[in-house]
């Protein structure tokens, strides 16, 4: 038997299951594989190509024409511009003689030598394109990464909620069995109404379970979409508690604003746009000046049925060979059009500067809003954490008292209601904290290290 054969063809091993995605892995995959990032990357490539086009704007545009045609009538003389030497050469009759074909090639080019700074300004404007494209792609990546974090924490919230629902459901089931047993014993401690109360609350818990299952399923679908996972591949996510073991100090609003001013890609993009518009204004201002260049041309023709003229004083459209190089100056005198174009460029520049002010104000407002929401979420998380611990102790005490026969059903149901409410609020508040931290990283344009 050959080495490497470990079994029959029908005993193939199943493919290894993919490891669950962590938050960092999910965000990294979303930032690279999301279709919006791919679109932004393609846009960046376009800006890079435009920059290369601007860099090579000085390269002469060489125009070449090559052609052939016929039939061409006979045209013969002594090659010195003399009279025709064959009867067919004369015009005015239908005697074309020995016809032939004509072939020709013409070309011209102009190499710019001095443009009063227009080519340099064009290259500087083009250089801002890749900067703009990279900033827009980074903005898209930040947005996609934040959405991935939202989906991740949404999944953890639904999963934690299901765990809490399972705990409450088990306690309610125990309480329901205890009530049913006491009812069969005709105990005065409980009544049929108590059974209805517990049954009602158990149905409420089941409804919450359905909501949590739906939320978990939707979060997994969003995670698969953001991570660009195929529809046939199962998506698994690591299980993580939303509650942080240690308090992570929230940076001050001033620190967040400074970081946003330094790192937001929108500000980089608008700065690049302004720089490009300034160069456009410069080009429009210099468009009144002509361009100086080095021009070259050639014209070569050959006809099989015509005599090539050997003197420069004879016109020869059939077998011409000319070429030359010289200095040229090129410009236009459409002054009113140039005035209008310059005014348009200046208006676009002023418009972009006004947009920069709006963007800066909008960023400050957005950072202030997200920062305030994060601070409030931290306060709620601490308060609901204490409330949940108190409610847990209340449930334990109420269940123990009910089991010993010293407590009534109302106190038990009230304790369960408070515990379920506090647990749900605690989970939601910690979800808001984790999403708020991701949102603050997004609006500041850079991750915030713990302790800042």
Short mmCIF file of C-alpha atoms in Angstrom, two decimals:
data_model
loop_
_atom_site.label_atom_id
_atom_site.label_comp_id
_atom_site.label_asym_id
_atom_site.label_seq_id
_atom_site.Cartn_x
_atom_site.Cartn_y
_atom_site.Cartn_z
CA UNK A 1 0.00 0.00 0.00
CA UNK A 2 1.26 3.47 -0.85
CA UNK A 3 2.15 5.89 1.92
CA UNK A 4 -0.41 8.56 2.74
CA UNK A 5 -3.46 6.36 2.04
CA UNK A 6 -5.29 6.16 5.34
CA UNK A 7 -8.70 4.92 4.35
CA UNK A 8 -11.20 4.18 1.64
CA UNK A 9 -12.63 7.04 -0.50
CA UNK A 10 -15.93 6.91 1.39
CA UNK A 11 -14.21 7.67 4.69
CA UNK A 12 -13.03 11.21 3.90
CA UNK A 13 -12.53 13.43 6.91
CA UNK A 14 -14.80 16.38 7.41
CA UNK A 15 -13.16 19.80 6.90
CA UNK A 16 -11.89 21.41 10.06
CA UNK A 17 -14.31 23.83 11.64
CA UNK A 18 -13.27 27.43 11.61
CA UNK A 19 -12.25 28.97 14.90
CA UNK A 20 -14.76 31.45 16.36
CA UNK A 21 -14.18 35.07 15.41
CA UNK A 22 -12.92 37.48 18.03
CA UNK A 23 -13.83 41.16 17.97
CA UNK A 24 -10.40 42.11 16.64
CA UNK A 25 -10.57 39.48 13.89
CA UNK A 26 -14.08 40.48 12.88
CA UNK A 27 -13.19 44.17 12.69
CA UNK A 28 -10.01 43.43 10.73
CA UNK A 29 -11.88 41.24 8.22
CA UNK A 30 -14.65 43.77 7.81
CA UNK A 31 -12.15 46.60 7.24
CA UNK A 32 -10.54 44.63 4.41
CA UNK A 33 -13.28 42.45 2.89
CA UNK A 34 -16.41 44.62 2.96
CA UNK A 35 -17.68 45.58 -0.49
CA UNK A 36 -17.75 49.27 0.45
CA UNK A 37 -14.05 49.10 1.28
CA UNK A 38 -13.42 47.42 -2.07
CA UNK A 39 -15.30 50.25 -3.76
CA UNK A 40 -13.23 52.85 -1.88
CA UNK A 41 -10.03 50.99 -2.83
CA UNK A 42 -11.03 51.10 -6.50
CA UNK A 43 -11.69 54.84 -6.13
CA UNK A 44 -8.21 55.25 -4.62
CA UNK A 45 -6.70 53.45 -7.62
CA UNK A 46 -8.51 55.92 -9.88
CA UNK A 47 -7.02 58.86 -7.99
CA UNK A 48 -3.55 57.28 -8.24
CA UNK A 49 -3.99 56.89 -12.00
CA UNK A 50 -5.08 60.52 -12.29
CA UNK A 51 -1.97 61.54 -10.39
CA UNK A 52 0.20 59.59 -12.83
CA UNK A 53 -1.61 61.32 -15.66
CA UNK A 54 -0.84 64.71 -14.10
CA UNK A 55 2.83 63.80 -13.59
CA UNK A 56 3.17 62.90 -17.28
CA UNK A 57 1.28 65.91 -18.58
CA UNK A 58 4.59 67.30 -19.95
CA UNK A 59 5.04 64.29 -22.20
CA UNK A 60 4.51 65.33 -25.84
CA UNK A 61 1.37 64.17 -27.55
CA UNK A 62 2.66 62.48 -30.69
CA UNK A 63 0.12 62.25 -33.48
CA UNK A 64 0.92 59.90 -36.35
CA UNK A 65 -1.21 59.16 -39.41
CA UNK A 66 -0.47 56.32 -41.82
CA UNK A 67 -2.52 55.62 -44.94
CA UNK A 68 -2.61 54.18 -48.43
CA UNK A 69 -5.00 54.53 -51.38
CA UNK A 70 -5.52 54.33 -55.10
CA UNK A 71 -5.76 54.05 -57.99
CA UNK A 72 -3.52 57.04 -58.72
CA UNK A 73 -3.23 58.31 -62.36
CA UNK A 74 0.16 58.31 -64.07
CA UNK A 75 2.24 61.48 -63.55
CA UNK A 76 5.65 61.43 -65.26
CA UNK A 77 8.21 64.15 -66.10
CA UNK A 78 11.96 64.67 -65.93
CA UNK A 79 12.00 64.93 -62.11
CA UNK A 80 13.02 68.61 -62.27
CA UNK A 81 9.59 70.16 -62.55
CA UNK A 82 9.58 69.95 -66.36
CA UNK A 83 6.64 69.18 -68.69
CA UNK A 84 4.99 65.73 -68.81
CA UNK A 85 6.91 63.05 -70.66
CA UNK A 86 3.95 60.70 -71.33
CA UNK A 87 0.61 61.30 -73.00
CA UNK A 88 -1.28 59.85 -70.03
CA UNK A 89 0.21 62.47 -67.72
CA UNK A 90 -1.80 65.27 -69.30
CA UNK A 91 -5.11 66.14 -67.68
CA UNK A 92 -8.51 66.69 -69.27
CA UNK A 93 -9.04 63.24 -70.78
CA UNK A 94 -9.77 59.68 -69.64
CA UNK A 95 -6.32 58.36 -70.37
CA UNK A 96 -4.95 57.50 -66.89
CA UNK A 97 -1.96 55.56 -68.11
CA UNK A 98 -0.34 53.05 -65.77
CA UNK A 99 -2.19 53.71 -62.53
CA UNK A 100 -0.62 52.99 -59.15
CA UNK A 101 -1.11 53.42 -55.43
CA UNK A 102 -0.04 56.11 -52.99
CA UNK A 103 1.19 55.65 -49.40
CA UNK A 104 1.79 58.33 -46.82
CA UNK A 105 2.62 58.97 -43.16
CA UNK A 106 2.45 62.24 -41.25
CA UNK A 107 3.25 63.10 -37.65
CA UNK A 108 3.70 65.99 -35.25
CA UNK A 109 4.47 66.56 -31.58
CA UNK A 110 4.99 69.44 -29.16
CA UNK A 111 7.20 69.17 -26.07
CA UNK A 112 6.34 71.84 -23.46
CA UNK A 113 9.39 73.80 -22.39
CA UNK A 114 7.93 76.57 -20.24
CA UNK A 115 4.29 76.95 -19.15
CA UNK A 116 4.58 79.66 -16.47
CA UNK A 117 4.10 77.06 -13.70
CA UNK A 118 0.94 75.43 -15.05
CA UNK A 119 2.43 71.92 -15.37
CA UNK A 120 3.99 72.08 -11.90
CA UNK A 121 0.67 73.20 -10.42
CA UNK A 122 -1.13 70.39 -12.24
CA UNK A 123 1.23 67.83 -10.74
CA UNK A 124 0.75 69.29 -7.24
CA UNK A 125 -3.02 69.15 -7.68
CA UNK A 126 -2.85 65.57 -8.90
CA UNK A 127 -0.72 64.57 -5.90
CA UNK A 128 -3.66 65.42 -3.64
CA UNK A 129 -5.82 62.78 -5.33
CA UNK A 130 -4.23 59.73 -3.64
CA UNK A 131 -4.30 61.58 -0.30
CA UNK A 132 -8.01 62.24 -0.76
CA UNK A 133 -8.71 58.66 -1.88
CA UNK A 134 -6.78 57.14 1.03
CA UNK A 135 -8.64 59.36 3.52
CA UNK A 136 -12.02 58.43 2.06
CA UNK A 137 -11.09 54.75 2.20
CA UNK A 138 -10.03 55.10 5.83
CA UNK A 139 -13.34 56.77 6.63
CA UNK A 140 -15.15 53.83 5.04
CA UNK A 141 -12.99 51.37 6.96
CA UNK A 142 -13.75 53.13 10.23
CA UNK A 143 -17.47 53.03 9.53
CA UNK A 144 -17.39 49.36 8.55
CA UNK A 145 -15.28 48.49 11.60
CA UNK A 146 -17.77 50.25 13.85
CA UNK A 147 -20.66 48.37 12.29
CA UNK A 148 -18.77 45.13 12.86
CA UNK A 149 -18.35 46.04 16.53
CA UNK A 150 -22.07 46.85 16.75
CA UNK A 151 -22.97 43.44 15.32
CA UNK A 152 -20.48 41.70 17.62
CA UNK A 153 -21.77 43.34 20.78
CA UNK A 154 -25.35 42.87 19.59
CA UNK A 155 -24.66 39.13 19.40
CA UNK A 156 -23.13 39.14 22.89
CA UNK A 157 -26.12 41.06 24.26
CA UNK A 158 -28.55 38.52 22.78
CA UNK A 159 -26.44 35.61 24.04
CA UNK A 160 -26.16 37.03 27.55
CA UNK A 161 -29.87 37.76 27.52
CA UNK A 162 -30.61 34.13 26.65
CA UNK A 163 -28.44 32.98 29.56
CA UNK A 164 -30.32 35.24 31.96
CA UNK A 165 -33.64 34.08 30.53
CA UNK A 166 -32.61 30.46 31.07
CA UNK A 167 -31.77 31.21 34.70
CA UNK A 168 -35.03 33.04 35.35
CA UNK A 169 -37.00 30.37 33.49
CA UNK A 170 -35.48 27.61 35.63
CA UNK A 171 -36.29 29.46 38.85
CA UNK A 172 -39.84 30.08 37.65
CA UNK A 173 -40.21 26.44 36.73
CA UNK A 174 -39.10 25.45 40.23
CA UNK A 175 -41.55 27.95 41.72
CA UNK A 176 -44.36 26.66 39.49
CA UNK A 177 -43.70 23.06 40.53
CA UNK A 178 -43.67 24.15 44.17
CA UNK A 179 -47.02 25.92 43.76
CA UNK A 180 -48.58 22.93 41.99
CA UNK A 181 -47.42 20.65 44.77
CA UNK A 182 -48.84 22.93 47.44
CA UNK A 183 -52.14 23.20 45.56
CA UNK A 184 -52.43 19.41 45.49
CA UNK A 185 -51.78 19.41 49.24
CA UNK A 186 -54.54 22.04 49.72
CA UNK A 187 -52.01 24.32 51.38
CA UNK A 188 -53.30 27.68 52.56
CA UNK A 189 -50.00 29.24 51.51
CA UNK A 190 -50.97 29.36 47.81
CA UNK A 191 -54.05 29.65 45.63
CA UNK A 192 -54.94 29.14 41.97
CA UNK A 193 -54.26 32.83 41.39
CA UNK A 194 -50.64 32.27 42.36
CA UNK A 195 -50.37 29.58 39.71
CA UNK A 196 -51.81 31.98 37.13
CA UNK A 197 -49.27 34.67 38.12
CA UNK A 198 -46.30 32.36 37.70
CA UNK A 199 -47.67 30.97 34.44
CA UNK A 200 -48.19 34.51 33.12
CA UNK A 201 -44.66 35.52 33.99
CA UNK A 202 -43.26 32.36 32.40
CA UNK A 203 -45.01 33.28 29.13
CA UNK A 204 -43.50 36.75 29.30
CA UNK A 205 -40.07 35.15 29.70
CA UNK A 206 -40.74 32.93 26.67
CA UNK A 207 -41.63 36.00 24.63
CA UNK A 208 -38.34 37.59 25.68
CA UNK A 209 -36.55 34.40 24.68
CA UNK A 210 -38.01 34.63 21.17
CA UNK A 211 -36.85 38.25 20.88
CA UNK A 212 -33.34 37.32 22.06
CA UNK A 213 -33.14 34.43 19.59
CA UNK A 214 -34.19 36.71 16.76
CA UNK A 215 -31.62 39.32 17.82
CA UNK A 216 -28.86 36.71 17.95
CA UNK A 217 -29.77 35.38 14.51
CA UNK A 218 -29.81 38.87 13.01
CA UNK A 219 -26.45 39.71 14.62
CA UNK A 220 -24.90 36.54 13.17
CA UNK A 221 -26.27 37.41 9.72
CA UNK A 222 -24.78 40.90 9.99
CA UNK A 223 -21.45 39.48 11.14
CA UNK A 224 -21.36 37.08 8.19
CA UNK A 225 -22.13 39.90 5.77
CA UNK A 226 -19.50 42.25 7.21
CA UNK A 227 -16.86 39.51 7.38
CA UNK A 228 -17.65 38.50 3.78
CA UNK A 229 -18.41 34.93 4.80
CA UNK A 230 -20.02 32.76 2.13
CA UNK A 231 -23.69 31.81 2.55
CA UNK A 232 -22.73 28.13 2.87
CA UNK A 233 -20.22 28.79 5.69
CA UNK A 234 -21.31 28.81 9.31
CA UNK A 235 -20.47 31.91 11.34
CA UNK A 236 -19.23 31.40 14.89
CA UNK A 237 -18.28 34.10 17.36
CA UNK A 238 -16.38 33.80 20.62
CA UNK A 239 -18.47 34.13 23.77
CA UNK A 240 -17.60 37.21 25.77
CA UNK A 241 -19.19 38.94 28.72
CA UNK A 242 -20.18 42.50 28.01
CA UNK A 243 -19.32 43.61 31.53
CA UNK A 244 -15.73 44.77 31.85
CA UNK A 245 -13.74 43.39 34.74
CA UNK A 246 -12.04 46.72 35.32
CA UNK A 247 -13.23 50.26 34.75
CA UNK A 248 -11.69 51.80 31.65
CA UNK A 249 -11.34 55.54 32.26
CA UNK A 250 -13.18 57.53 29.63
CA UNK A 251 -10.95 60.20 28.05
CA UNK A 252 -11.96 63.75 28.67
CA UNK A 253 -13.94 65.61 26.06
CA UNK A 254 -10.95 67.86 25.37
CA UNK A 255 -8.71 64.85 24.71
CA UNK A 256 -11.30 63.33 22.37
CA UNK A 257 -11.69 66.61 20.47
CA UNK A 258 -7.92 67.00 20.05
CA UNK A 259 -7.60 63.45 18.79
CA UNK A 260 -10.43 64.00 16.32
CA UNK A 261 -8.77 67.16 15.01
CA UNK A 262 -5.57 65.19 14.43
CA UNK A 263 -6.92 61.90 13.11
CA UNK A 264 -10.31 62.24 11.44
CA UNK A 265 -9.87 61.22 7.77
CA UNK A 266 -12.58 63.68 6.69
CA UNK A 267 -10.32 66.57 7.70
CA UNK A 268 -7.42 65.05 5.77
CA UNK A 269 -9.68 64.65 2.74
CA UNK A 270 -11.01 68.21 2.79
CA UNK A 271 -7.48 69.61 3.30
CA UNK A 272 -6.34 67.69 0.21
CA UNK A 273 -9.33 68.99 -1.71
CA UNK A 274 -8.53 72.59 -0.75
CA UNK A 275 -4.90 72.16 -1.80
CA UNK A 276 -6.00 70.80 -5.17
CA UNK A 277 -8.49 73.65 -5.67
CA UNK A 278 -5.79 76.21 -4.87
CA UNK A 279 -3.62 74.76 -7.63
CA UNK A 280 -6.60 74.88 -9.98
CA UNK A 281 -7.03 78.59 -9.25
CA UNK A 282 -3.32 79.09 -9.95
CA UNK A 283 -3.62 77.27 -13.29
CA UNK A 284 -6.62 79.41 -14.27
CA UNK A 285 -4.67 82.57 -13.38
CA UNK A 286 -1.75 81.49 -15.54
CA UNK A 287 -3.99 80.42 -18.42
CA UNK A 288 -3.70 83.99 -19.78
CA UNK A 289 -0.02 83.31 -20.54
CA UNK A 290 1.04 81.26 -23.60
CA UNK A 291 2.93 77.98 -23.48
CA UNK A 292 6.40 77.71 -25.00
CA UNK A 293 7.46 74.41 -26.52
CA UNK A 294 9.57 72.49 -28.97
CA UNK A 295 7.58 71.29 -31.99
CA UNK A 296 8.47 68.67 -34.55
CA UNK A 297 6.74 67.31 -37.64
CA UNK A 298 7.26 65.10 -40.68
CA UNK A 299 5.36 64.26 -43.89
CA UNK A 300 6.40 61.32 -46.08
CA UNK A 301 4.53 60.30 -49.27
CA UNK A 302 5.26 57.77 -52.01
CA UNK A 303 3.29 57.06 -55.19
CA UNK A 304 4.17 54.24 -57.56
CA UNK A 305 2.79 55.96 -60.68
CA UNK A 306 4.43 59.40 -60.22
CA UNK A 307 7.96 60.68 -60.78
CA UNK A 308 9.70 61.94 -57.66
CA UNK A 309 10.79 65.57 -58.07
CA UNK A 310 14.44 66.18 -57.29
CA UNK A 311 14.39 69.96 -57.07
CA UNK A 312 13.01 71.86 -54.08
CA UNK A 313 11.37 74.34 -56.43
CA UNK A 314 8.95 71.78 -57.86
CA UNK A 315 5.68 71.02 -56.07
CA UNK A 316 5.40 67.26 -55.46
CA UNK A 317 2.22 66.11 -53.67
CA UNK A 318 2.91 62.48 -54.69
CA UNK A 319 6.38 61.86 -53.29
CA UNK A 320 6.94 64.54 -50.66
CA UNK A 321 9.46 64.17 -47.84
CA UNK A 322 9.48 67.01 -45.34
CA UNK A 323 10.23 67.39 -41.63
CA UNK A 324 11.41 69.93 -39.14
CA UNK A 325 11.89 71.04 -35.51
CA UNK A 326 11.33 74.48 -34.07
CA UNK A 327 10.30 76.60 -31.10
CA UNK A 328 6.60 77.39 -30.87
CA UNK A 329 4.37 79.52 -28.69
CA UNK A 330 0.77 78.45 -28.20
CA UNK A 331 -2.11 80.27 -26.53
CA UNK A 332 -5.67 81.47 -26.97
CA UNK A 333 -7.22 84.92 -26.69
CA UNK A 334 -10.65 83.92 -25.32
CA UNK A 335 -10.25 86.33 -22.41
CA UNK A 336 -13.96 86.41 -21.38
CA UNK A 337 -14.03 82.62 -21.19
CA UNK A 338 -10.85 82.56 -19.12
CA UNK A 339 -12.31 85.18 -16.75
CA UNK A 340 -15.40 83.04 -16.21
CA UNK A 341 -13.36 79.88 -15.63
CA UNK A 342 -11.13 81.68 -13.11
CA UNK A 343 -14.15 82.95 -11.20
CA UNK A 344 -15.64 79.45 -11.14
CA UNK A 345 -12.40 78.01 -9.73
CA UNK A 346 -12.26 80.68 -7.02
CA UNK A 347 -15.90 80.03 -6.12
CA UNK A 348 -15.26 76.29 -5.84
CA UNK A 349 -12.30 77.00 -3.57
CA UNK A 350 -14.38 79.26 -1.31
CA UNK A 351 -17.13 76.63 -1.25
CA UNK A 352 -14.69 73.95 -0.13
CA UNK A 353 -13.28 76.19 2.60
CA UNK A 354 -16.81 76.79 3.88
CA UNK A 355 -17.41 73.03 3.84
CA UNK A 356 -14.25 72.55 5.89
CA UNK A 357 -15.71 74.81 8.60
CA UNK A 358 -18.94 72.83 8.53
CA UNK A 359 -17.06 69.53 8.77
CA UNK A 360 -15.01 70.72 11.73
CA UNK A 361 -18.11 71.96 13.53
CA UNK A 362 -19.96 68.72 12.74
CA UNK A 363 -17.07 66.62 14.04
CA UNK A 364 -16.94 68.57 17.30
CA UNK A 365 -20.69 68.13 17.73
CA UNK A 366 -20.50 64.42 16.93
CA UNK A 367 -17.60 63.83 19.33
CA UNK A 368 -19.41 65.75 22.10
CA UNK A 369 -22.57 63.71 21.57
CA UNK A 370 -20.82 60.31 21.52
CA UNK A 371 -18.65 61.25 24.49
CA UNK A 372 -21.68 62.30 26.53
CA UNK A 373 -23.53 59.10 25.64
CA UNK A 374 -20.52 57.01 26.68
CA UNK A 375 -20.22 58.78 30.05
CA UNK A 376 -23.94 58.29 30.66
CA UNK A 377 -23.70 54.62 29.65
CA UNK A 378 -20.90 54.06 32.16
CA UNK A 379 -23.03 55.62 34.91
CA UNK A 380 -26.03 53.44 33.97
CA UNK A 381 -23.87 50.31 33.83
CA UNK A 382 -22.54 50.86 37.36
CA UNK A 383 -26.00 51.67 38.74
CA UNK A 384 -27.72 48.73 37.03
CA UNK A 385 -24.90 46.44 38.14
CA UNK A 386 -25.63 47.29 41.75
CA UNK A 387 -29.36 46.98 41.11
CA UNK A 388 -28.89 43.53 39.54
CA UNK A 389 -26.86 42.30 42.51
CA UNK A 390 -29.51 43.57 44.91
CA UNK A 391 -32.27 41.96 42.84
CA UNK A 392 -30.39 38.65 42.79
CA UNK A 393 -30.18 38.68 46.60
CA UNK A 394 -33.86 39.59 46.74
CA UNK A 395 -34.77 36.63 44.50
CA UNK A 396 -32.70 34.26 46.61
CA UNK A 397 -34.30 35.49 49.81
CA UNK A 398 -37.83 35.44 48.37
CA UNK A 399 -37.42 31.95 46.91
CA UNK A 400 -35.99 30.64 50.18
CA UNK A 401 -38.85 32.20 52.17
CA UNK A 402 -41.40 30.78 49.72
CA UNK A 403 -39.79 27.36 49.89
CA UNK A 404 -39.90 27.47 53.70
CA UNK A 405 -43.50 28.61 53.66
CA UNK A 406 -42.84 32.01 55.21
CA UNK A 407 -43.20 34.04 51.99
CA UNK A 408 -46.06 34.51 49.57
CA UNK A 409 -46.20 34.29 45.79
CA UNK A 410 -46.56 38.01 45.27
CA UNK A 411 -43.22 38.71 46.89
CA UNK A 412 -41.66 35.94 44.78
CA UNK A 413 -43.11 37.29 41.53
CA UNK A 414 -42.10 40.85 42.43
CA UNK A 415 -38.56 39.66 43.09
CA UNK A 416 -38.40 37.81 39.77
CA UNK A 417 -39.81 40.84 37.96
CA UNK A 418 -37.23 43.14 39.51
CA UNK A 419 -34.41 40.69 38.81
CA UNK A 420 -35.40 40.20 35.19
CA UNK A 421 -35.72 43.97 34.69
CA UNK A 422 -32.41 44.71 36.40
CA UNK A 423 -30.59 41.96 34.47
CA UNK A 424 -31.93 43.21 31.15
CA UNK A 425 -31.07 46.82 31.97
CA UNK A 426 -27.61 45.83 33.12
CA UNK A 427 -26.92 43.89 29.92
CA UNK A 428 -28.23 46.72 27.75
CA UNK A 429 -26.20 49.32 29.64
CA UNK A 430 -22.97 47.32 29.25
CA UNK A 431 -23.83 46.85 25.60
CA UNK A 432 -24.14 50.64 25.32
CA UNK A 433 -20.77 51.05 27.04
CA UNK A 434 -18.97 48.71 24.66
CA UNK A 435 -20.65 50.18 21.58
CA UNK A 436 -20.03 53.67 22.93
CA UNK A 437 -16.31 52.96 23.24
CA UNK A 438 -16.24 51.73 19.64
CA UNK A 439 -18.22 54.79 18.56
CA UNK A 440 -15.79 57.13 20.32
CA UNK A 441 -12.89 55.41 18.53
CA UNK A 442 -14.70 55.95 15.23
CA UNK A 443 -15.55 59.63 15.72
CA UNK A 444 -12.02 60.43 16.90
CA UNK A 445 -10.47 58.61 13.96
CA UNK A 446 -8.14 56.42 16.04
CA UNK A 447 -8.48 53.74 18.73
CA UNK A 448 -8.29 55.06 22.27
CA UNK A 449 -5.83 53.24 24.49
CA UNK A 450 -6.93 52.35 28.02
CA UNK A 451 -6.04 54.99 30.53
CA UNK A 452 -6.21 57.94 28.14
#
